[in-house]
Short mmCIF file of C-alpha atoms and ligand atoms in Angstrom, two decimals:
data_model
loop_
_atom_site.label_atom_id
_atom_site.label_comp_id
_atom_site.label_asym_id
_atom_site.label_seq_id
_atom_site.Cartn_x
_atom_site.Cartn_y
_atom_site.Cartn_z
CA UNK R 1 151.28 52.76 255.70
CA UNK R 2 152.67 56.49 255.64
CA UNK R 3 153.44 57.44 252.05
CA UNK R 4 156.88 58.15 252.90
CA UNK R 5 157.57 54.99 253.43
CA UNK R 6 156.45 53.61 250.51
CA UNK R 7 158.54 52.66 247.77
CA UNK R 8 158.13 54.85 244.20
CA UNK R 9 155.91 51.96 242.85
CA UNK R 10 153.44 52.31 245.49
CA UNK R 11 153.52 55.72 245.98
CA UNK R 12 152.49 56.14 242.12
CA UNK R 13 149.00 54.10 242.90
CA UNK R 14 148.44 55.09 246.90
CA UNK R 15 150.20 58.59 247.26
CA UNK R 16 147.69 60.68 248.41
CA UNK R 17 144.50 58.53 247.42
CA UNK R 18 142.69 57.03 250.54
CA UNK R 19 139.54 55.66 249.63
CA UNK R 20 136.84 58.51 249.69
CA UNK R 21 134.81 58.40 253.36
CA UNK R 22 131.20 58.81 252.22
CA UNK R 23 130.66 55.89 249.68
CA UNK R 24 134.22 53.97 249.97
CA UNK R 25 134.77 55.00 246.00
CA UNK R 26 138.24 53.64 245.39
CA UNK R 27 139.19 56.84 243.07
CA UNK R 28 139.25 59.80 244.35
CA UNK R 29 135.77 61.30 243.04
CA UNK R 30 135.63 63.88 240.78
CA UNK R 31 134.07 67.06 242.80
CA UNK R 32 132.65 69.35 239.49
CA UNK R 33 131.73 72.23 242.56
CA UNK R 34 132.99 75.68 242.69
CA UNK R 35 131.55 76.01 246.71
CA UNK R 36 130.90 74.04 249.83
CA UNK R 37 127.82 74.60 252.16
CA UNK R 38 128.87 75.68 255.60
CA UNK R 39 126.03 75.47 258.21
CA UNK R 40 127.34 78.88 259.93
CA UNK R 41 129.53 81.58 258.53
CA UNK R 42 132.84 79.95 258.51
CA UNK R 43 131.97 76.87 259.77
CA UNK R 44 132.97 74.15 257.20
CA UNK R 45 134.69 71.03 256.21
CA UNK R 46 137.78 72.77 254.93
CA UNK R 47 136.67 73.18 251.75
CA UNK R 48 135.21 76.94 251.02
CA UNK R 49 135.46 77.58 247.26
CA UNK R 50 137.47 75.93 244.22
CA UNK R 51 139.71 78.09 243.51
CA UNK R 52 141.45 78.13 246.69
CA UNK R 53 140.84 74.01 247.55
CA UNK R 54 138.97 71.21 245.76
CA UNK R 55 138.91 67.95 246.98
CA UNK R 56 140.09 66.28 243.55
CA UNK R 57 142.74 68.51 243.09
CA UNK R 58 143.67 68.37 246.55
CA UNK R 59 144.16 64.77 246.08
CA UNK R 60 146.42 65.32 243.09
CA UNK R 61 148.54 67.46 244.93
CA UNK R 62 148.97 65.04 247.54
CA UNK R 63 150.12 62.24 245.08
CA UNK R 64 152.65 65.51 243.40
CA UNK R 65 153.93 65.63 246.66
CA UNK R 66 154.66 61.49 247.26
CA UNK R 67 156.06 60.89 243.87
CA UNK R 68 158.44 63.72 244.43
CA UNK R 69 159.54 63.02 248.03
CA UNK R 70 158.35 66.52 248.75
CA UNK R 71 156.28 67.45 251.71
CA UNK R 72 153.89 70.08 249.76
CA UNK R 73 152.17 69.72 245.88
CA UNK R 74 150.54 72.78 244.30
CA UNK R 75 148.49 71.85 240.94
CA UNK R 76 148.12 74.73 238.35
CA UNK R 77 146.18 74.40 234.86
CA UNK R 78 149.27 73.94 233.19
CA UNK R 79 152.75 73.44 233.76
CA UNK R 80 153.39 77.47 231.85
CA UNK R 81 150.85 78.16 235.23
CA UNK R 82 152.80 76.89 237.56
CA UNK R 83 156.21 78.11 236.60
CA UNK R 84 154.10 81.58 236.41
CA UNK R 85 153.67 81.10 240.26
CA UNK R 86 157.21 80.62 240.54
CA UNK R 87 158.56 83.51 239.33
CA UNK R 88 155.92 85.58 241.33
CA UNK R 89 157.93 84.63 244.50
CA UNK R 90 160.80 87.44 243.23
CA UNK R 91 160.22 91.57 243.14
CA UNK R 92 161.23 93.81 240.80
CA UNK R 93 165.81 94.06 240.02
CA UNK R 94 165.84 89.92 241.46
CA UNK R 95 168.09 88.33 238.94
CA UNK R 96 167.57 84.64 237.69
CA UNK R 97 169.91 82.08 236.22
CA UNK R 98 168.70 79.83 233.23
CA UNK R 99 169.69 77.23 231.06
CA UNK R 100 170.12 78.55 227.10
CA UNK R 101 168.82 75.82 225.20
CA UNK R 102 165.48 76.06 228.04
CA UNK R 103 161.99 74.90 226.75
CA UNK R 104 160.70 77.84 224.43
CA UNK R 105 157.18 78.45 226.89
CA UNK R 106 159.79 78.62 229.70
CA UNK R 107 161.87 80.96 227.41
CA UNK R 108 158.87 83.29 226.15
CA UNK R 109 157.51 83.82 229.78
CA UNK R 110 160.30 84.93 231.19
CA UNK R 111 161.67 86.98 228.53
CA UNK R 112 158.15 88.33 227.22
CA UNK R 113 156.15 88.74 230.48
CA UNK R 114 158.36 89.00 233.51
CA UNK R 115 161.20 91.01 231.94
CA UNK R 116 158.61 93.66 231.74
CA UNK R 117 157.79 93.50 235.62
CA UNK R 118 161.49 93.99 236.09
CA UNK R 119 163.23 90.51 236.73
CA UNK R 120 165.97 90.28 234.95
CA UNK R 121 166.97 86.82 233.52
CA UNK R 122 170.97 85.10 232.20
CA UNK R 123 170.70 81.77 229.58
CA UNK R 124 173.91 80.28 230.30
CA UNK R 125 175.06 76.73 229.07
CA UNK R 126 174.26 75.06 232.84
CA UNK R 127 176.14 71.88 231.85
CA UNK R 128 179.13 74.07 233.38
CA UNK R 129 179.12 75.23 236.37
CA UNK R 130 181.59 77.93 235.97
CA UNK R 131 179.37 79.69 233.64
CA UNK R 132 176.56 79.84 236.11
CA UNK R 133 178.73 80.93 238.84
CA UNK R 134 180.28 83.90 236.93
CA UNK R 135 176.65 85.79 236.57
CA UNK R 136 175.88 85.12 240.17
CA UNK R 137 175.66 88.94 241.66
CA UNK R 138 173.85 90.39 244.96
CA UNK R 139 170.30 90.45 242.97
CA UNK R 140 170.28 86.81 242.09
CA UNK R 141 167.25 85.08 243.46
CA UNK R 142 167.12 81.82 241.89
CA UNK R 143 168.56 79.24 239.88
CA UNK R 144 165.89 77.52 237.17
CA UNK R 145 167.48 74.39 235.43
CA UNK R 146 165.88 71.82 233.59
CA UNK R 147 167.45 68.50 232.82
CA UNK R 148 167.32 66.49 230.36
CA UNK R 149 166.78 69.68 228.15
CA UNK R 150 164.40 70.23 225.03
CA UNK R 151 165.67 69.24 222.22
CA UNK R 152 169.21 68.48 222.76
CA UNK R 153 169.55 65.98 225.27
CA UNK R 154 171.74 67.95 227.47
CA UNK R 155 171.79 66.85 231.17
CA UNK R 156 172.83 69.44 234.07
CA UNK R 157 174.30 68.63 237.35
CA UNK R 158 171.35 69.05 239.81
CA UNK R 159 173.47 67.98 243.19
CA UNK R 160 176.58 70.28 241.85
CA UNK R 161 173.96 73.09 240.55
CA UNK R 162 172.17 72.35 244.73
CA UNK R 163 175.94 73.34 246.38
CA UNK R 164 176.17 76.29 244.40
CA UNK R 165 173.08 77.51 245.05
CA UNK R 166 172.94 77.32 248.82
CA UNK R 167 176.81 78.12 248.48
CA UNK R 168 174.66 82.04 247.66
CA UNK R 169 171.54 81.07 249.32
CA UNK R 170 169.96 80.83 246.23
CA UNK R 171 166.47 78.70 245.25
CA UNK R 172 167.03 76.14 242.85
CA UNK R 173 163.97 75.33 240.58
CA UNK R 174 164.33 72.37 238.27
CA UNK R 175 161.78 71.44 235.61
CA UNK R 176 161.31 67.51 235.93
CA UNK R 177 158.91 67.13 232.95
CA UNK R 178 161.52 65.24 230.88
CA UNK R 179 162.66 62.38 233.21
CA UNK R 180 159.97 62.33 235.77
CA UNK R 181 160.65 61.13 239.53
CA UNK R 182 160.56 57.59 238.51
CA UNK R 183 163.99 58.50 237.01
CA UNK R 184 165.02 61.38 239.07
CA UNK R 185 164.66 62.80 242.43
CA UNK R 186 165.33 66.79 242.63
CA UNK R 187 164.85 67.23 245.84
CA UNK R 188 166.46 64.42 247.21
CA UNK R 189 169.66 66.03 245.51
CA UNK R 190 168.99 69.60 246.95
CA UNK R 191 166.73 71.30 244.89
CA UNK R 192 163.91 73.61 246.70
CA UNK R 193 161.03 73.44 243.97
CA UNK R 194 160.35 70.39 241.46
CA UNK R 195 157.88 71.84 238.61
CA UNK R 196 156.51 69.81 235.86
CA UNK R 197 154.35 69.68 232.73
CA UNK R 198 151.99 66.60 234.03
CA UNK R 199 150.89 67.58 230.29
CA UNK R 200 153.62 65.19 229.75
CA UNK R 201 154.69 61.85 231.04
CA UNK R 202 153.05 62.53 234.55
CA UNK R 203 149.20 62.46 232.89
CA UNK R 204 150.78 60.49 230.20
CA UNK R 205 147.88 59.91 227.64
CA UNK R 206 148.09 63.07 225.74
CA UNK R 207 144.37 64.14 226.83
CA UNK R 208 145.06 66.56 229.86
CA UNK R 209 146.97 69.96 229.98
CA UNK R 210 148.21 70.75 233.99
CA UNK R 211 151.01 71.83 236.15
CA UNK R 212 153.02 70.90 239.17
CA UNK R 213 155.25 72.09 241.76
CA UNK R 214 156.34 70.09 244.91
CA UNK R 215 158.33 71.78 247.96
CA UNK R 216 159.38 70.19 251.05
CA UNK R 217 159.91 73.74 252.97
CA UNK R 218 156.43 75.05 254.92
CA UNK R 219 157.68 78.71 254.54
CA UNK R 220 157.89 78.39 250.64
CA UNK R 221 155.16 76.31 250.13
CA UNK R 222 152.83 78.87 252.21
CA UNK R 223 154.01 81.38 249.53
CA UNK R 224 153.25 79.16 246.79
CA UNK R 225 149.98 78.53 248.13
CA UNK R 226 149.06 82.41 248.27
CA UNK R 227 150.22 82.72 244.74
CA UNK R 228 148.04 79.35 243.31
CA UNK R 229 145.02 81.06 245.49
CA UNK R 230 145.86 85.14 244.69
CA UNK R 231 146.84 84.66 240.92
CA UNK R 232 144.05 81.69 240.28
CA UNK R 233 145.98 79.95 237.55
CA UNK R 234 144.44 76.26 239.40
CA UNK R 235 143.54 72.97 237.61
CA UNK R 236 139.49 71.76 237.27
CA UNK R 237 138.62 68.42 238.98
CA UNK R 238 138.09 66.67 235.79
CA UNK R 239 141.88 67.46 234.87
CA UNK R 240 143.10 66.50 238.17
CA UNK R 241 141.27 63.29 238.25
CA UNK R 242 142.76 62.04 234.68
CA UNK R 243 146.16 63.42 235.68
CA UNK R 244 145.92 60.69 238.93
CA UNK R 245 144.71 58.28 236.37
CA UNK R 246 147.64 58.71 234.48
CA UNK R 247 150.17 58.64 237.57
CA UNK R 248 148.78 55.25 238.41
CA UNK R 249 150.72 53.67 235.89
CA UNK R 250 153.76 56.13 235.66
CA UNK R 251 156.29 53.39 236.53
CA UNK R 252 155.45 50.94 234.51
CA UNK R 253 154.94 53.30 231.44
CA UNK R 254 158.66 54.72 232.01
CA UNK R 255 160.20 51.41 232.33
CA UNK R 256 158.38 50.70 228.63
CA UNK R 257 159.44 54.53 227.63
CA UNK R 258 163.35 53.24 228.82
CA UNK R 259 163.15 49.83 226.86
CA UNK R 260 161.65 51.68 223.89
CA UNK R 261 164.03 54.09 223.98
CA UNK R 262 166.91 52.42 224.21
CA UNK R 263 166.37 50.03 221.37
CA UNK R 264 165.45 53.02 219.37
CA UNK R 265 168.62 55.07 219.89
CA UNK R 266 170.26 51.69 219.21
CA UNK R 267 168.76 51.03 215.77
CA UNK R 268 169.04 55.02 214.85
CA UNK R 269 173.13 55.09 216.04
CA UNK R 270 173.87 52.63 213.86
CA UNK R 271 172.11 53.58 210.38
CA UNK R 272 174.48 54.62 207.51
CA UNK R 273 171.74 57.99 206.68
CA UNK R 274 171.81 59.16 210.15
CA UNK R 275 175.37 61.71 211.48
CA UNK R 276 174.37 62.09 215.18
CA UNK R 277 172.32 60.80 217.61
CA UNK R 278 171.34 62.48 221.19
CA UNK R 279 170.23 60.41 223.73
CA UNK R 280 172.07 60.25 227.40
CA UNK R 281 171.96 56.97 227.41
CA UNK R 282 175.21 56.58 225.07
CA UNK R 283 178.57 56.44 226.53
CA UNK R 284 179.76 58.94 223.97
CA UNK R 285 177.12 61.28 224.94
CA UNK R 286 178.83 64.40 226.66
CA UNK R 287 177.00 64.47 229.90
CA UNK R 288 176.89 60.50 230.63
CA UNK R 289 178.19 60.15 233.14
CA UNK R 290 176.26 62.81 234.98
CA UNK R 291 172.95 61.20 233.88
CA UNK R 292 174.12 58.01 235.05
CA UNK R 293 174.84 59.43 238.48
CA UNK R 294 171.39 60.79 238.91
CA UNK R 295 169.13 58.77 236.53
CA UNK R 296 168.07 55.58 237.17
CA UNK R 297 167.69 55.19 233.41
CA UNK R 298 168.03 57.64 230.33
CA UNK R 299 164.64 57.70 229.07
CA UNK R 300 162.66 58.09 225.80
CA UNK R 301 163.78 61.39 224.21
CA UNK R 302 165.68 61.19 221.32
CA UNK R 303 167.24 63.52 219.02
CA UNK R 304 168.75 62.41 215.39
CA UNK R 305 170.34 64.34 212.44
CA UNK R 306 170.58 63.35 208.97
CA UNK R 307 173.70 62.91 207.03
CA UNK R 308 173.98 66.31 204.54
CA UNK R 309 171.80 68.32 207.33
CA UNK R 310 168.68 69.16 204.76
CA UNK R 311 165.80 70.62 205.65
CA UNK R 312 163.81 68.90 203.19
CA UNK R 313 164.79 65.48 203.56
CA UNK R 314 164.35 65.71 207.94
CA UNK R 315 160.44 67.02 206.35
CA UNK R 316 160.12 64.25 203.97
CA UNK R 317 161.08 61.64 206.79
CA UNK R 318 158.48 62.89 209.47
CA UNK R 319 155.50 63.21 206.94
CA UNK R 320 156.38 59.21 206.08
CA UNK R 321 156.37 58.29 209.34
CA UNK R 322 152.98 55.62 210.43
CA UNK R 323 153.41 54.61 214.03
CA UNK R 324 154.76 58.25 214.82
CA UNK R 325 152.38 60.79 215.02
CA UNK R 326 154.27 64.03 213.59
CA UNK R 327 152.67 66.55 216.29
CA UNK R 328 154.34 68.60 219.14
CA UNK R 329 154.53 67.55 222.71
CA UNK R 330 155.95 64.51 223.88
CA UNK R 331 155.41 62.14 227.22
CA UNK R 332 152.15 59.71 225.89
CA UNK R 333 151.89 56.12 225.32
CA UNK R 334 151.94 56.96 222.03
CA UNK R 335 154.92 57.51 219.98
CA UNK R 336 155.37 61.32 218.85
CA UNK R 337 157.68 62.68 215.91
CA UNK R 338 158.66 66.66 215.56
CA UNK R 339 160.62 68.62 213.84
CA UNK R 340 161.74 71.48 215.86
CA UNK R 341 163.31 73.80 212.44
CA UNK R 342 159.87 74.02 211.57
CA UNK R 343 157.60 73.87 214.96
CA UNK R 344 159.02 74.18 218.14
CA UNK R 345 161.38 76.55 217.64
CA UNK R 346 160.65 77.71 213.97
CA UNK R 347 160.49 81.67 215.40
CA UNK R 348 163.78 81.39 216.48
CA UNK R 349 166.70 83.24 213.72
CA UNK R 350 168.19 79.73 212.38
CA UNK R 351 172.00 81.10 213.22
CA UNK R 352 170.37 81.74 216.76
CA UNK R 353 168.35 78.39 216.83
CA UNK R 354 171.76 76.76 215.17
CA UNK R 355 174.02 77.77 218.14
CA UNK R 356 172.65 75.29 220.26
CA UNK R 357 172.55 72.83 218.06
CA UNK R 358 168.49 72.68 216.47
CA UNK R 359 170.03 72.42 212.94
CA UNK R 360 167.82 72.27 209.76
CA UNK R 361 167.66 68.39 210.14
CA UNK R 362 167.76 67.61 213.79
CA UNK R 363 163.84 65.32 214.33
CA UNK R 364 163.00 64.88 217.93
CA UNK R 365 160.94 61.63 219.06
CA UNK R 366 158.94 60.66 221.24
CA UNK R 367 159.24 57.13 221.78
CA UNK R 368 155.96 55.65 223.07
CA UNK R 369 154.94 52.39 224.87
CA UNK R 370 154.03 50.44 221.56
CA UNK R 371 156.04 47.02 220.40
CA UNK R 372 160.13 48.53 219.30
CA UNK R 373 159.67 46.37 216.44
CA UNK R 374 156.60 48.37 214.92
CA UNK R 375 158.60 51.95 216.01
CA UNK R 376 162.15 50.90 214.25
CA UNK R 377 160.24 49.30 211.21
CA UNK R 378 158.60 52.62 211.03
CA UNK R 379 161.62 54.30 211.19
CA UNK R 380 163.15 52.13 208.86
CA UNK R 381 160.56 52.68 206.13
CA UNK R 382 160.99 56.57 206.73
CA UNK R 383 164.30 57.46 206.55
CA UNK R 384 165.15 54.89 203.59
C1 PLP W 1 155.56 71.25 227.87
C2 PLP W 1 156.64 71.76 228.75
C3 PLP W 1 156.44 72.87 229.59
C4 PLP W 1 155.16 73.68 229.58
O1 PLP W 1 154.08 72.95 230.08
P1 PLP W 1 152.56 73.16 229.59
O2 PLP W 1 151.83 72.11 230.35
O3 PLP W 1 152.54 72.98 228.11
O4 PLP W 1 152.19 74.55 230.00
C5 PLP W 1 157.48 73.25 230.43
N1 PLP W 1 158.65 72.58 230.44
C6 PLP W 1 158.88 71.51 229.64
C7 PLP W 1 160.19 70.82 229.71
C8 PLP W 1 157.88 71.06 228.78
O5 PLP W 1 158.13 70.01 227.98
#
């Protein structure tokens, strides 16, 4: 059966991985070799030298590819790696269009590293499309959203964001890390590149740092491909071979992260110590009707603020927490507490970091594949 034609649930467990030719191994094995023998100068089996193809990894990007509905996968070390390669695609005085409450790697790497080369970048609240269109100029290259965003919940348009950018001819990038393709499709809604932390839900066991992008166009994904090969920022075989582990059971983990989720957000909406709750899944949530449209479900991100907004008490709640691990990433079977004040975005000014919205007591979560009853009890015996 062609790939495309499978359904997502298939795609997750065949995309990609044939059985191997030599011994029939079922998983794709894991080639630990920087070179291939050729038996005459240039004559090979397509495989020259790791850095530029490796069997595992090619596999990988196969599967990237499937899951995505994309023609083309490229797999980088890590998901900073292959938004790296992105930006490489645009020269010096190109212009690029960003969300303002984007993930803070996203955020130091463009403002850090590529505003020295000469790019110039706009953070511009995406859930309006308005606001993006107004810094739209001659130089503007390309359009990077990400959606649901870090750690406010915020969901953007990707099919309105698609019409505006081809509206200017424009490439629109969007980070998938957060809802993955079992909940939503970029591409299939007009986006050029789909990029993701497979860190995250993609590898999904919190044991494997690694990147993504998926194209459908030749032209761009020949580009791409220079850049993985040229710059060198690629994946090892070992990493790509838990990472297609870890896809294996992407749909069924998601449909646990959804459940989890949603009872969580539930339990947390309606406790007397808690003022606000951010999850898209809520009617009252600004963008929900949005995620509805392109979600098939809303996920297991959640956001929560205390009553009074201290500091110390969000602290005191995460360092009680059992079930939760208080650490930073998100995206394994295991459930995952932070508190973004004092990690994620603790270099941020607080007025700056309070703009959009990462008060002193907003705790993200994690939620993780474990029973809801253990995760709310824990809750329960946190927050008081
Ligand atoms: C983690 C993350 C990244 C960066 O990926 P790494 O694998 O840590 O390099 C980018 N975007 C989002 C939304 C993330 O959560």
């Amino acid at each position: 059966m062609s790939s495309k034609k499978m359904k997502f649930n298939t795609k997750t467990i065949h995309g990609g991985q044939i059985p191997e030719k030599g011994y029939g191994s079922v998983m794709p094995p894991i080639y630990q070799t920087s070179t291939y023998a050729q038996s005459s100068p240039g004559d090979h089996k397509g495989f020259e030298y790791s850095r530029t193809h490796n069997p595992t990894r090619h596999a990988l990007e196969q599967s990237f590819a499937s899951i995505e509905n994309g023609q083309f996968g490229l797999a980088f070390g890590s998901g900073l790696a292959a938004i790296d390669a992105v930006i490489k695609l645009l020269q010096p005085g190109d212009e690029v269009i960003s969300t303002n409450d984007l993930y803070g790697g996203t955020y130091r790497l463009f403002t850090k590293i590529f505003e020295q080369f000469g790019v110039k970048f706009h953070f511009v609240g995406m859930t309006s499309i308005s606001e993006i269109e107004k810094r739209i100029n001659n130089n503007t290259k390309l359009l990077w959203v990400e959606t649901p965003t870090n750690p406010m919940m915020n969901v953007i348009d990707i099919e309105a964001v698609a019409d505006l950018s081809k509206k200017h001819d424009l490439l629109l990038a969007v980070d998938n890390t957060f809802a993955t393709p079992y909940l939503q499709q970029p591409l299939d809604l007009g986006a050029d590149i789909v990029m993701h932390s497979a860190t995250k839900y993609l590898g999904g066991h919190s044991d494997v740092v690694l990147g993504a992008l998926v194209v459908k166009d030749a032209k761009l994904a020949e580009k791409l491909y220079f850049i993985q090969n040229a710059s060198g920022a690629v994946c090892g075989p070992m990493d790509s071979f838990l990472t297609l582990r870890g896809i294996k059971t992407l749909h069924v983990r998601m449909q646990r992260h959804c459940e989890n989720g949603k009872a969580v957000a539930r339990y947390l909406k309606q406790h007397p110590k808690i003022e606000k709750v951010y999850w898209p899944g809520f009617e009252d949530h600004p963008n929900h009707d949005i995620a509805k449209k392109q979600m098939s479900d809303f996920g297991g991100m959640i956001s929560f603020v205390t009553k009074g907004n201290d500091y110390q008490q969000a602290i005191r709640i995460v360092e009680s927490l059992r079930v939760f691990t208080l650490a930073e990433s998100l995206g394994g079977v295991e459930s995952l507490a932070g508190h973004p004040a004092s990690m994620t975005h603790a270099s941020i000014p607080k007025e700056e970091r309070e703009k959009t919205g990462v008060v002193d007591s907003l705790i993200r979560l994690s939620v993780g594949i474990e029973d809801s009853e253990d995760l709310i009890n824990d809750l329960k015996q946190a927050i008081g």
